[in-house]
Coordinates of C-alpha atoms and ligand atoms in Angstrom, one line a residue:
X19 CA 0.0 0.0 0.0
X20 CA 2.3 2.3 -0.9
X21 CA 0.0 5.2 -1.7
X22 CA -1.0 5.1 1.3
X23 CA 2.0 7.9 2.2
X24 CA 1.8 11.6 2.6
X25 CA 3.7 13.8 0.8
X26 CA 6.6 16.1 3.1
X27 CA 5.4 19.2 1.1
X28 CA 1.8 18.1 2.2
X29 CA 2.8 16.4 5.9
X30 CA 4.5 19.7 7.1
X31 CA 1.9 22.3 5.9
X32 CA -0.3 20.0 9.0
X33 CA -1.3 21.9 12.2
X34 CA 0.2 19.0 14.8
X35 CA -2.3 17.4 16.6
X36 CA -1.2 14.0 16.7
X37 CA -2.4 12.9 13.1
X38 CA -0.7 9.1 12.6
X39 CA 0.9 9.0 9.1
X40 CA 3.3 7.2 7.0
X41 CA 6.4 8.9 5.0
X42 CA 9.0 7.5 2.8
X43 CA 11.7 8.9 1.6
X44 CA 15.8 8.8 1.5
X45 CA 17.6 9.6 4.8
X46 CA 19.4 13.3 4.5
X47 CA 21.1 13.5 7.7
X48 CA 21.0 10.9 11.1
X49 CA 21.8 13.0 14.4
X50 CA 22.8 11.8 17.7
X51 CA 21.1 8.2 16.8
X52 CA 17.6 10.3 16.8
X53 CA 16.9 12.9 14.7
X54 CA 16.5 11.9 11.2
X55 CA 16.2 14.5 8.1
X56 CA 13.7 12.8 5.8
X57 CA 13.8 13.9 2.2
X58 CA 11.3 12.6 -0.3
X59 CA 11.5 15.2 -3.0
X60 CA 8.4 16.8 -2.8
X61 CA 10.1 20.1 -1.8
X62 CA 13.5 20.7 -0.3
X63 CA 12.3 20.5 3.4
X64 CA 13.5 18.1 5.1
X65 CA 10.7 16.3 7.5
X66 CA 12.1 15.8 11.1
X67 CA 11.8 12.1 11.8
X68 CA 12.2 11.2 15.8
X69 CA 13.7 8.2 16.7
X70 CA 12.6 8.0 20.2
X71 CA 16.1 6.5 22.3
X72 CA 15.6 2.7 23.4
X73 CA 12.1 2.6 20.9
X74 CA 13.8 1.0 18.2
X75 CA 16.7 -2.0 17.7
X76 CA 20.1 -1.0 17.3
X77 CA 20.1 -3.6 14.1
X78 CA 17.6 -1.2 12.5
X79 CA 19.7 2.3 13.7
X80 CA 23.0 1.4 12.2
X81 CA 21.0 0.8 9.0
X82 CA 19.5 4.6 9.0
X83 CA 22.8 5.6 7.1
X84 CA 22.9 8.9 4.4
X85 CA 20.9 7.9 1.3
X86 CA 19.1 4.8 3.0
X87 CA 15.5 4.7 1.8
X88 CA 13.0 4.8 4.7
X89 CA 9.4 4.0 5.9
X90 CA 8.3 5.5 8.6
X91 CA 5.1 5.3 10.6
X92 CA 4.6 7.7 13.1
X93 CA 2.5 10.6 14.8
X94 CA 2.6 14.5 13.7
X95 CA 3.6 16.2 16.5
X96 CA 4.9 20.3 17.5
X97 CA 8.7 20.3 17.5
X98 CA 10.4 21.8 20.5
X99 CA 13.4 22.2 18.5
X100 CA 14.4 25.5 16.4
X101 CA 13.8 25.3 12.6
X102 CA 10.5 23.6 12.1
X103 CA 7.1 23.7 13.0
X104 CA 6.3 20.0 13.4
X105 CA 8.2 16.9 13.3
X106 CA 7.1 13.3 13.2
X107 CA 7.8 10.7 16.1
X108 CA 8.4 7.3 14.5
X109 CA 6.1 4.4 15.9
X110 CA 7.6 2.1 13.2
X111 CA 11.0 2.5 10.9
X112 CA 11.0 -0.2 7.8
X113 CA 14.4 -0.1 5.9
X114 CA 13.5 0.0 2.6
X115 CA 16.9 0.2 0.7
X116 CA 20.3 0.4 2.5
X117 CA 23.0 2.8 1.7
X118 CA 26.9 2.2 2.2
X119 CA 27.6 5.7 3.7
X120 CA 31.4 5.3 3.1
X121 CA 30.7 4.8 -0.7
X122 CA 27.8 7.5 -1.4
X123 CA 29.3 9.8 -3.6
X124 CA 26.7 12.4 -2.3
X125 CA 28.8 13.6 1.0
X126 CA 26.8 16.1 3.0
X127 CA 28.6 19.1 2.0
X128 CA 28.9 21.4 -0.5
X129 CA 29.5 20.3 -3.9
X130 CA 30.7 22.2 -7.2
X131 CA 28.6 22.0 -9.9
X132 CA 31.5 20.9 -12.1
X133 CA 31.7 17.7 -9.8
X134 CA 27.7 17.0 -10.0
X135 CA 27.7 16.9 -13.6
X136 CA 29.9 14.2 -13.6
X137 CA 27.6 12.3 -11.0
X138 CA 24.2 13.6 -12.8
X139 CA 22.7 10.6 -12.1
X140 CA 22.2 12.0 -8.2
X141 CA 22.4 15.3 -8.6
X142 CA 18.9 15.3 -8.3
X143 CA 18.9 14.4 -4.8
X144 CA 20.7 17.9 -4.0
X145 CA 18.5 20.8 -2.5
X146 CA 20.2 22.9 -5.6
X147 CA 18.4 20.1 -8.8
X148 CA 15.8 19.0 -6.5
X149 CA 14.4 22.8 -7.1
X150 CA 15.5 23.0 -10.4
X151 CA 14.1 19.9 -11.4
X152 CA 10.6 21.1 -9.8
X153 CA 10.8 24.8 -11.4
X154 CA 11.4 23.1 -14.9
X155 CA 8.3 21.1 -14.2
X156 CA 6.2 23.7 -13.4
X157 CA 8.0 26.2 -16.4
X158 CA 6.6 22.8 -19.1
X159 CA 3.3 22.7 -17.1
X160 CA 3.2 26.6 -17.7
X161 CA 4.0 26.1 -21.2
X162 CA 1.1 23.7 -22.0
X163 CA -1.8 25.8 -19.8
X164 CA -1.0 28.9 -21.9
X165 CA -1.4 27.4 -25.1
X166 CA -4.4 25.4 -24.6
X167 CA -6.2 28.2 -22.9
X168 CA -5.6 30.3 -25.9
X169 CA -7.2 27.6 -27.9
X170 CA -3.3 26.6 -29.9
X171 CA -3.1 22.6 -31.0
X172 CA -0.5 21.3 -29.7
X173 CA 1.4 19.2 -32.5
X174 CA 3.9 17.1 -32.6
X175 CA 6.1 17.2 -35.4
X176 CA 8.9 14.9 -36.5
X177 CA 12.2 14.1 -34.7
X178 CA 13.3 12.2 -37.5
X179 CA 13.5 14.7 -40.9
X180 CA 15.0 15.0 -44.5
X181 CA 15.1 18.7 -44.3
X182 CA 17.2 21.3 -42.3
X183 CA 14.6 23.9 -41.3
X184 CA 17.1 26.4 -40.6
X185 CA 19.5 25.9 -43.4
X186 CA 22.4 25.9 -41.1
X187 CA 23.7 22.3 -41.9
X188 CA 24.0 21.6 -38.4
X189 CA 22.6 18.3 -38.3
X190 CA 23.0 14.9 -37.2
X191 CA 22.7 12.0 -39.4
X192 CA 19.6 9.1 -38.7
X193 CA 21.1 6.1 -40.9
X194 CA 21.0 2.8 -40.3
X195 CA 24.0 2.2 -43.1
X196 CA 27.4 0.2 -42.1
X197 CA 29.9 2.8 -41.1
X198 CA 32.4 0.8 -43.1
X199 CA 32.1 0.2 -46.4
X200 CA 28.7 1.8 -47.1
X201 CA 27.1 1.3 -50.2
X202 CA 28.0 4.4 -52.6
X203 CA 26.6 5.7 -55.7
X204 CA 28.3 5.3 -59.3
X205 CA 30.1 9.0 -58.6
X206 CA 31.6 7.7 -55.1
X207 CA 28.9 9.3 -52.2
X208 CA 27.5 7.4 -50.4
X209 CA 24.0 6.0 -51.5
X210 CA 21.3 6.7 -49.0
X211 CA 18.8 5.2 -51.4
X212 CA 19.9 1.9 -49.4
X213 CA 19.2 3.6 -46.5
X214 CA 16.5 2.8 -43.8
X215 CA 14.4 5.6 -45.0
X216 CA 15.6 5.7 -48.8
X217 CA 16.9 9.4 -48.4
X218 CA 19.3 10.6 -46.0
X219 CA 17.7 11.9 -42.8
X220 CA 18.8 13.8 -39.5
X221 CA 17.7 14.5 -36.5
X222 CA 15.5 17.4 -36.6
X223 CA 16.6 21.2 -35.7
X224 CA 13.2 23.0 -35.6
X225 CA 10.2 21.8 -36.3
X226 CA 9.0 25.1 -37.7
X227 CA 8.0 23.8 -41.1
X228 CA 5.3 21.1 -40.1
X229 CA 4.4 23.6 -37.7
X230 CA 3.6 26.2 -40.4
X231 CA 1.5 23.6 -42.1
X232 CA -0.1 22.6 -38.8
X233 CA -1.0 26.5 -38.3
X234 CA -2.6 27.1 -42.3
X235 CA -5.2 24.9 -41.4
X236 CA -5.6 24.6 -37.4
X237 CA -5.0 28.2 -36.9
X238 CA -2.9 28.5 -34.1
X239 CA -0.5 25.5 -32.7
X240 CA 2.6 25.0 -30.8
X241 CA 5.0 22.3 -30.7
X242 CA 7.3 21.0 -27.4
X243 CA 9.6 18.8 -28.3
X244 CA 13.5 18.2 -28.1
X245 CA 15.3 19.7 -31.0
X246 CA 19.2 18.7 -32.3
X247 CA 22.1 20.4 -33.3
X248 CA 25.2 19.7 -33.9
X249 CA 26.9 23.1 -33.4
X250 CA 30.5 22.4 -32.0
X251 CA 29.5 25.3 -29.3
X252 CA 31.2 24.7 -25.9
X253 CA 29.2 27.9 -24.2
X254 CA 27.1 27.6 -21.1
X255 CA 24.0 28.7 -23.5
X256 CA 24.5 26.1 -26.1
X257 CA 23.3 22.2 -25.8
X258 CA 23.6 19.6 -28.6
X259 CA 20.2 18.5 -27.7
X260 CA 17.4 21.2 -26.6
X261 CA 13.8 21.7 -25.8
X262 CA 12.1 24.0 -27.6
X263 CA 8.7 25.6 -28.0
X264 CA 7.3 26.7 -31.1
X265 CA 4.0 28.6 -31.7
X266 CA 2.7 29.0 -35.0
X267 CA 0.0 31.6 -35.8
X268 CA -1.8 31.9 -38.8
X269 CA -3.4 35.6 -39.4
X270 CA -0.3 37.2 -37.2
X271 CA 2.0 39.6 -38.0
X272 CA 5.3 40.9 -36.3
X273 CA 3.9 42.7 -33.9
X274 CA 0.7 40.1 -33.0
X275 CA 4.2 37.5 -33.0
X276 CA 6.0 39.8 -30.5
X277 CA 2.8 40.9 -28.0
X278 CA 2.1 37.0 -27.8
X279 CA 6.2 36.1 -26.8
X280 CA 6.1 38.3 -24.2
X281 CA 2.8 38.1 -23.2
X282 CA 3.8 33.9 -22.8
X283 CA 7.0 34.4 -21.2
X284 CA 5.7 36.5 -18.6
X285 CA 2.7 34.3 -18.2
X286 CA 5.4 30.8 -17.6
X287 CA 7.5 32.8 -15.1
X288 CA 4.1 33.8 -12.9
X289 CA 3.5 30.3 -13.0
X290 CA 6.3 29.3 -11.4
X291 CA 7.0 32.1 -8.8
X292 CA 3.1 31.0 -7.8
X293 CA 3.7 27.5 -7.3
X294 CA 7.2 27.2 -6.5
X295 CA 8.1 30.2 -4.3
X296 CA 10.4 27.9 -1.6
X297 CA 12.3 26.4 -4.6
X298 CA 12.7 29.6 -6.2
X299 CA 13.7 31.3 -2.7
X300 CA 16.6 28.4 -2.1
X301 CA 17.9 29.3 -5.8
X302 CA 17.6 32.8 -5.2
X303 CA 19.7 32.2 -2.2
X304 CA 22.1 29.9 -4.0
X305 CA 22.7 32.6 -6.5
X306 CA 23.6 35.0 -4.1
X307 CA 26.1 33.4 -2.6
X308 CA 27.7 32.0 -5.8
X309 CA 28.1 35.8 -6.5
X310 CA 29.4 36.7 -3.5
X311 CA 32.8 35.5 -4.8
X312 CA 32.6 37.8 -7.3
X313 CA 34.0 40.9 -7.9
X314 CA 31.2 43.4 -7.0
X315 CA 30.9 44.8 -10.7
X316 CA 29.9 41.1 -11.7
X317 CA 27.6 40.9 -9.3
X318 CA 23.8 41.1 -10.7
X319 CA 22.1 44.3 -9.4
X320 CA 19.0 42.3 -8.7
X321 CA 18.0 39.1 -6.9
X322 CA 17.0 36.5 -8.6
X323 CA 13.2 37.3 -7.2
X324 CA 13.5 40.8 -7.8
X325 CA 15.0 40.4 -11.1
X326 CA 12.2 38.2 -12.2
X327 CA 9.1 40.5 -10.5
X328 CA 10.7 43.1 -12.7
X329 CA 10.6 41.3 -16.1
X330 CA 6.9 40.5 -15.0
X331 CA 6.0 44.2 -14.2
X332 CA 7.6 46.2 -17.0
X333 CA 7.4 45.8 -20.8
X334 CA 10.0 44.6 -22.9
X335 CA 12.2 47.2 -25.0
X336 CA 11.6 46.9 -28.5
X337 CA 14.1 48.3 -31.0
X338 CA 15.3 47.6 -34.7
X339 CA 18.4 46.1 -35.5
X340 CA 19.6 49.4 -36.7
X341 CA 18.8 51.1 -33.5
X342 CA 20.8 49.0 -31.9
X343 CA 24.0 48.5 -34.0
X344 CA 23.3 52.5 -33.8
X345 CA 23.5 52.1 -29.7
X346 CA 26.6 49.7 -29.8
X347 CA 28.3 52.1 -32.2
X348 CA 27.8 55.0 -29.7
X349 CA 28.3 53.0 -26.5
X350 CA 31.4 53.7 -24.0
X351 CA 32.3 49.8 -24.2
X352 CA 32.5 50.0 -27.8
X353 CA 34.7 53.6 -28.3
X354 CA 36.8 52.2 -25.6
X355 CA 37.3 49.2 -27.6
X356 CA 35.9 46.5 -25.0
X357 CA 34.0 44.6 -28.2
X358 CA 36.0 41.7 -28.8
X359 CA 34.0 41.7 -32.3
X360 CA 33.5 44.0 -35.2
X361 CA 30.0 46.0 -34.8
X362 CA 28.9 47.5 -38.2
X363 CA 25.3 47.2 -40.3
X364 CA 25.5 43.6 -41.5
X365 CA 26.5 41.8 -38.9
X366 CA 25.5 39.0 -37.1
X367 CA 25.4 40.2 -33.3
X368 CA 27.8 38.6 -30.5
X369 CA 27.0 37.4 -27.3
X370 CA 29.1 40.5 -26.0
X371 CA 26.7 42.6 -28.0
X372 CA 23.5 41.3 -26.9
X373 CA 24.7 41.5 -23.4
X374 CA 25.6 44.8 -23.6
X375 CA 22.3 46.3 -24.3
X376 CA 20.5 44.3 -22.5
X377 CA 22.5 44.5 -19.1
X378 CA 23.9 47.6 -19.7
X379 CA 22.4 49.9 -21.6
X380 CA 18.7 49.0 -21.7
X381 CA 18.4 46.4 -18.2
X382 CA 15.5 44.8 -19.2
X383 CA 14.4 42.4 -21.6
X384 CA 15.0 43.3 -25.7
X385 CA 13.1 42.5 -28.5
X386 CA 15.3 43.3 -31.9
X387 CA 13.7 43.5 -34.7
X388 CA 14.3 43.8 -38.9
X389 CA 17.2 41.9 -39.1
X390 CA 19.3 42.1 -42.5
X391 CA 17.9 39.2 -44.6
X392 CA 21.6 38.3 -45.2
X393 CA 22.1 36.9 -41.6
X394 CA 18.6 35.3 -41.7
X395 CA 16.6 32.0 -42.3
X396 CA 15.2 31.4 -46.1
X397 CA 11.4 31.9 -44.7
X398 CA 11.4 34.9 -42.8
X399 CA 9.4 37.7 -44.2
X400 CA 10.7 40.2 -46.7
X401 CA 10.7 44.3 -45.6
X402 CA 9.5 46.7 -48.6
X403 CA 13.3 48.3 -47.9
X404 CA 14.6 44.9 -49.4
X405 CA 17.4 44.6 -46.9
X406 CA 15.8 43.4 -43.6
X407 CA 13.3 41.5 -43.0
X408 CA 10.5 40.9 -40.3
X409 CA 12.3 38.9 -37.6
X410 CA 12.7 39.5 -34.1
X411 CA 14.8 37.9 -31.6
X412 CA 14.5 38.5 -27.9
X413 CA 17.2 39.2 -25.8
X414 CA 17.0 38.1 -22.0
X415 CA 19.5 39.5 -19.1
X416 CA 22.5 37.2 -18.1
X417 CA 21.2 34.4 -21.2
X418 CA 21.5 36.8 -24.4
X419 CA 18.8 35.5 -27.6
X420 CA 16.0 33.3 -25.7
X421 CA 13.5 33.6 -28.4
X422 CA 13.8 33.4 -31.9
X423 CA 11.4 34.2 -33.9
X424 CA 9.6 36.0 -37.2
X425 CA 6.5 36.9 -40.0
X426 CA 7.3 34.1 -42.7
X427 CA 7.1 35.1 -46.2
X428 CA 3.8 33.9 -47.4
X429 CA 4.3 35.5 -51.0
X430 CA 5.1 32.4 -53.1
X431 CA 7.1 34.6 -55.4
X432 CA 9.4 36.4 -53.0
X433 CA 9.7 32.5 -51.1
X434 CA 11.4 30.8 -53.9
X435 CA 13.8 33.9 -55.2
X436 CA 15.2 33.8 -51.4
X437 CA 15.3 30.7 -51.5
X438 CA 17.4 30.3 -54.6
X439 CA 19.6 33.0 -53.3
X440 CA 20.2 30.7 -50.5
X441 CA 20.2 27.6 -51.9
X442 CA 17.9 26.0 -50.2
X443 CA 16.4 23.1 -52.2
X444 CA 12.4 24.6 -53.7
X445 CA 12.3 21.0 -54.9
X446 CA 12.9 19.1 -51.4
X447 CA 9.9 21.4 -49.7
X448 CA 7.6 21.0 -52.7
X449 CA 5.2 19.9 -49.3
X450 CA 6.2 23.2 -47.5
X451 CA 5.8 25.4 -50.7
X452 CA 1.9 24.3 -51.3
X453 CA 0.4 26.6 -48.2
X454 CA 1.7 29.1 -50.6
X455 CA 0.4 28.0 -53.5
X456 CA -3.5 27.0 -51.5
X457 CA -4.3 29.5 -49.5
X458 CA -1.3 31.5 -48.2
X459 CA -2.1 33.6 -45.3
X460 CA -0.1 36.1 -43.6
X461 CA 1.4 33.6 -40.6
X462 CA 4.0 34.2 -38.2
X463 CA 5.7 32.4 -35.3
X464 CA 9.0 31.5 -32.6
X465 CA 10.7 29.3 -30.9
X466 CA 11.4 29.6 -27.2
X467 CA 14.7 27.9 -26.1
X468 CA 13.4 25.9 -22.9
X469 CA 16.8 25.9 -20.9
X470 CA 17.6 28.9 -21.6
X471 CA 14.7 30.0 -20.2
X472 CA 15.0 27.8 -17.3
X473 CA 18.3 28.9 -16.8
X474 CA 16.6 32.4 -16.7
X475 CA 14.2 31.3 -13.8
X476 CA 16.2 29.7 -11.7
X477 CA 19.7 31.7 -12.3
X478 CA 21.4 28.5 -13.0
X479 CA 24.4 30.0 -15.2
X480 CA 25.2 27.1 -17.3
X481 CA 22.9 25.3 -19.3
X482 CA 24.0 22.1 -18.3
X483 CA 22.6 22.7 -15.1
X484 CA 19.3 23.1 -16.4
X485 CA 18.7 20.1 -18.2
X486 CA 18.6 16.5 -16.5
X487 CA 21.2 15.0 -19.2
X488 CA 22.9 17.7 -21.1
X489 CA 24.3 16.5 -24.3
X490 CA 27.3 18.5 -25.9
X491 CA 30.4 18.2 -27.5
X492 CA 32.4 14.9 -26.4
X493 CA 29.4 14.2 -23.9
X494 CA 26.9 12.0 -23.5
X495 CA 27.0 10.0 -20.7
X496 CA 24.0 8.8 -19.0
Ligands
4AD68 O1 16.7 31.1 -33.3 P1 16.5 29.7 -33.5 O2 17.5 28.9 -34.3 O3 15.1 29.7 -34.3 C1 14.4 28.6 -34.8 O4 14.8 27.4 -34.7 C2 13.1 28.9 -35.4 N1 12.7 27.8 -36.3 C3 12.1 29.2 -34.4 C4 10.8 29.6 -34.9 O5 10.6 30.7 -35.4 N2 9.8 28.7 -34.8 O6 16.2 28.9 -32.2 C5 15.2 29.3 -31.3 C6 15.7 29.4 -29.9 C7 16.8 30.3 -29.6 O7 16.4 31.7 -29.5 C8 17.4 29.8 -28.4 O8 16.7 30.2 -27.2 C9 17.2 28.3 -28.5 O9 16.2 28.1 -29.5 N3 18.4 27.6 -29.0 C10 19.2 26.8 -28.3 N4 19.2 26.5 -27.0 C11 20.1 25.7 -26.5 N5 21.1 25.2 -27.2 C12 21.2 25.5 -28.5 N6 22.2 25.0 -29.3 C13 20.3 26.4 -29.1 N7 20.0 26.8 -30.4 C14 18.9 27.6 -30.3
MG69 MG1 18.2 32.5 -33.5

């Protein structure tokens, strides 16, 4: 009868008054052969668990070790001691699963994040994941409430395709081919009519295009799904495998595209702070401390509380690309010469540069807009100037670009010339290239990076920490 237990979360919010109740959960911390720190991670809290002296066999004490899984039956009671407002005195302890305390990697001290990744497998059992792993939950629970009470269909497009939605090349390869000696093709390639699918396939990178087909006939949808890329990025904003969230809007424009970002990202950071204020107050906590070995000018001005009750009560900055190459070009960091990287018209921003007017000059989320087509997808939307074109990427404080985003170009004319120019195969999305040809409608959309923005919650600063299993270059274990 295991679901017969309470929940900690839902066992300490009781007013004591001698309530008999059964816990499980691993063993924190064992004091003086009494005091046990039950965690079963419902919330960080530990539960007091009493061990009254000479109740219970010492055969079944030595076993209460750090990391043992416990059962514990046992009345609700009002703690005398300082830090909590009940505890629970055991009537009966069952050991469910022993721990060698010598061996548990998990010492009850402080541990880099460096040396939990390499033990991600029980990181989770650290106050530090334990909320992270609940804030991302509620972030995806967030995610899902806003779309469906906005009437979007959620769809769920292919992990496995033959195209490369962004036309970066920065794929991974599906085959099921011999590495050696594959078969090949009269001119020498190899011949991926053999292959599994009879085309060569990857893993997919956006799943954009299905969704733009979902949206010309649903209306309105949004996808959730984990996305691949095989960018040889070693940055703490850059994963080989991702999460990302992708609305599609038919009858939307730029601006309907940028009012319903913001409007969502606000919306999924309410969520949380509402449901998960204790997790979010142990992070806040956690951050300040890390920064407290910083220098004080790499310190963040705000908590990680305050910093997110701003974004919530103040609107996002919207400017044009060249408004803000105009800003870099006057700015103090860039006449001094602290740009690492060229800024002029043209080019594709830096991190450096996105920080810098975000945290410095503006300090508050960005939304850039009219990008030059150059440095842009095949399917955003032309600008009558013919050098930009209707994109917008928004720029988040400490994470840089967290949505990216734009109007497609629904004019089947202007779609194939750019695509040409780019040489993106018209022949390979004869499928995409037919909402243009029945029906086009002005349609627009983005894609929200999910760690990035859960990094942003929880002021985790790498992304590796935000995922369970991070995936990058030279690493995939797990
Ligand atoms: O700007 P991106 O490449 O846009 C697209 O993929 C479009 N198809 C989205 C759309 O319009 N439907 O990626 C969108 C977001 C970025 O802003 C960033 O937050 C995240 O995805 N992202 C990554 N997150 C982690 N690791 C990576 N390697 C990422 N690449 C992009
Ligand atoms: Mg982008």
């Amino acid at each position: 009868m295991f679901n017969k237990r309470i929940k900690i979360k839902q066992l300490l919010l009781l007013e004591p008054g001698s309530q008999q109740v059964t816990v499980m959960g691993w063993v924190r911390s064992f004091r003086n052969t009494q005091f046990i720190a039950l965690n079963d991670g419902s919330t960080n809290n530990n539960l007091q668990v009493v061990a009254e002296l000479g109740k219970f066999d010492e055969a079944i004490l030595k076993r209460i070790t750090i990391a043992a899984s416990l059962k514990v039956t046992g009345v609700v009671i009002p703690s005398p001691g300082k830090g909590q407002k009940l505890e629970l005195k055991a009537t009966v302890i069952e050991i469910l699963g022993d721990s060698d305390a010598e061996k548990y990697p998990l010492q009850p001290k402080k541990h880099s994040l460096e040396f939990l990744r390499e033990i991600a497998h029980l990181r989770f059992r650290t106050n530090t994941f334990g909320a992270v792993f609940r804030v991302r939950h509620s972030l995806a629970f967030a995610v899902h409430q806003f779309f469906n009470e906005r009437g979007f269909v959620y769809l769920h497009t292919p992990v496995i395709t033959a195209s490369d939605a962004e036309g970066a090349g920065e794929m991974f390869r599906v085959t099921t081919l011999p590495a050696q000696n594959p078969p090949l093709t009269d001119d020498g390639t190899i011949n991926y009519k053999e292959d599994f699918f009879g085309r060569a396939t990857n893993l997919t990178v956006s799943g954009q295009l299905e969704g733009e087909l979902g949206a010309t006939a649903l209306g309105e949808i949004y996808t959730f799904g984990p996305t691949f890329r095989a960018e040889n990025s070693n940055t703490p904003r850059h994963l080989a495998e991702f999460w990302m969230i992708e609305p599609e809007m038919a009858f939307c424009d730029l601006e309907d595209n940028m009012n319903l970002a913001e409007e969502f990202i606000k919306y999924i950071i309410r969520y949380a702070m509402e449901h998960n204020p204790d997790d979010l107050a142990f992070l806040a906590q956690r951050l300040a401390d890390e920064e407290k070995q910083l220098p004080q000018d790499k310190r963040s001005e705000l908590g990680l509380i305050e910093k997110l009750d701003f974004v919530l009560n103040n609107d996002f900055e919207r400017i044009t690309y060249t408004q803000a190459i105009d800003i870099l070009l006057q700015s103090p960091a860039y006449k001094k010469k602290k740009f690492q990287y060229e800024v002029k018209w043209g080019i594709d921003m830096q991190s450096e540069h996105e920080r810098y007017l975000v945290e410095k000059h503006f300090k508050k989320p960005v939304i850039v807009t009219d990008y030059p087509m150059d440095i842009k997808a095949f399917y955003m939307r032309r600008n009558d100037d013919g050098k930009t074109v209707a994109a917008m990427d928004i720029l988040a404080p400490g994470i840089g670009e967290i949505v990216g985003g734009s109007q497609r170009e629904e004019r089947l004319d202007k779609l194939l010339q750019r695509m040409e120019a780019m040489h993106v195969p018209a022949e390979e999305l004869w499928w995409y290239l037919d909402t243009r040809r029945f029906g086009t409608v002005p349609h627009a959309g983005f894609g929200l990076g999910f760690e990035r923005m859960v990094q942003f919650v929880t002021g985790m600063s790498n992304i590796r920490d935000a995922i369970a299993f991070p995936r990058t270059p030279g690493s995939a274990e797990f």
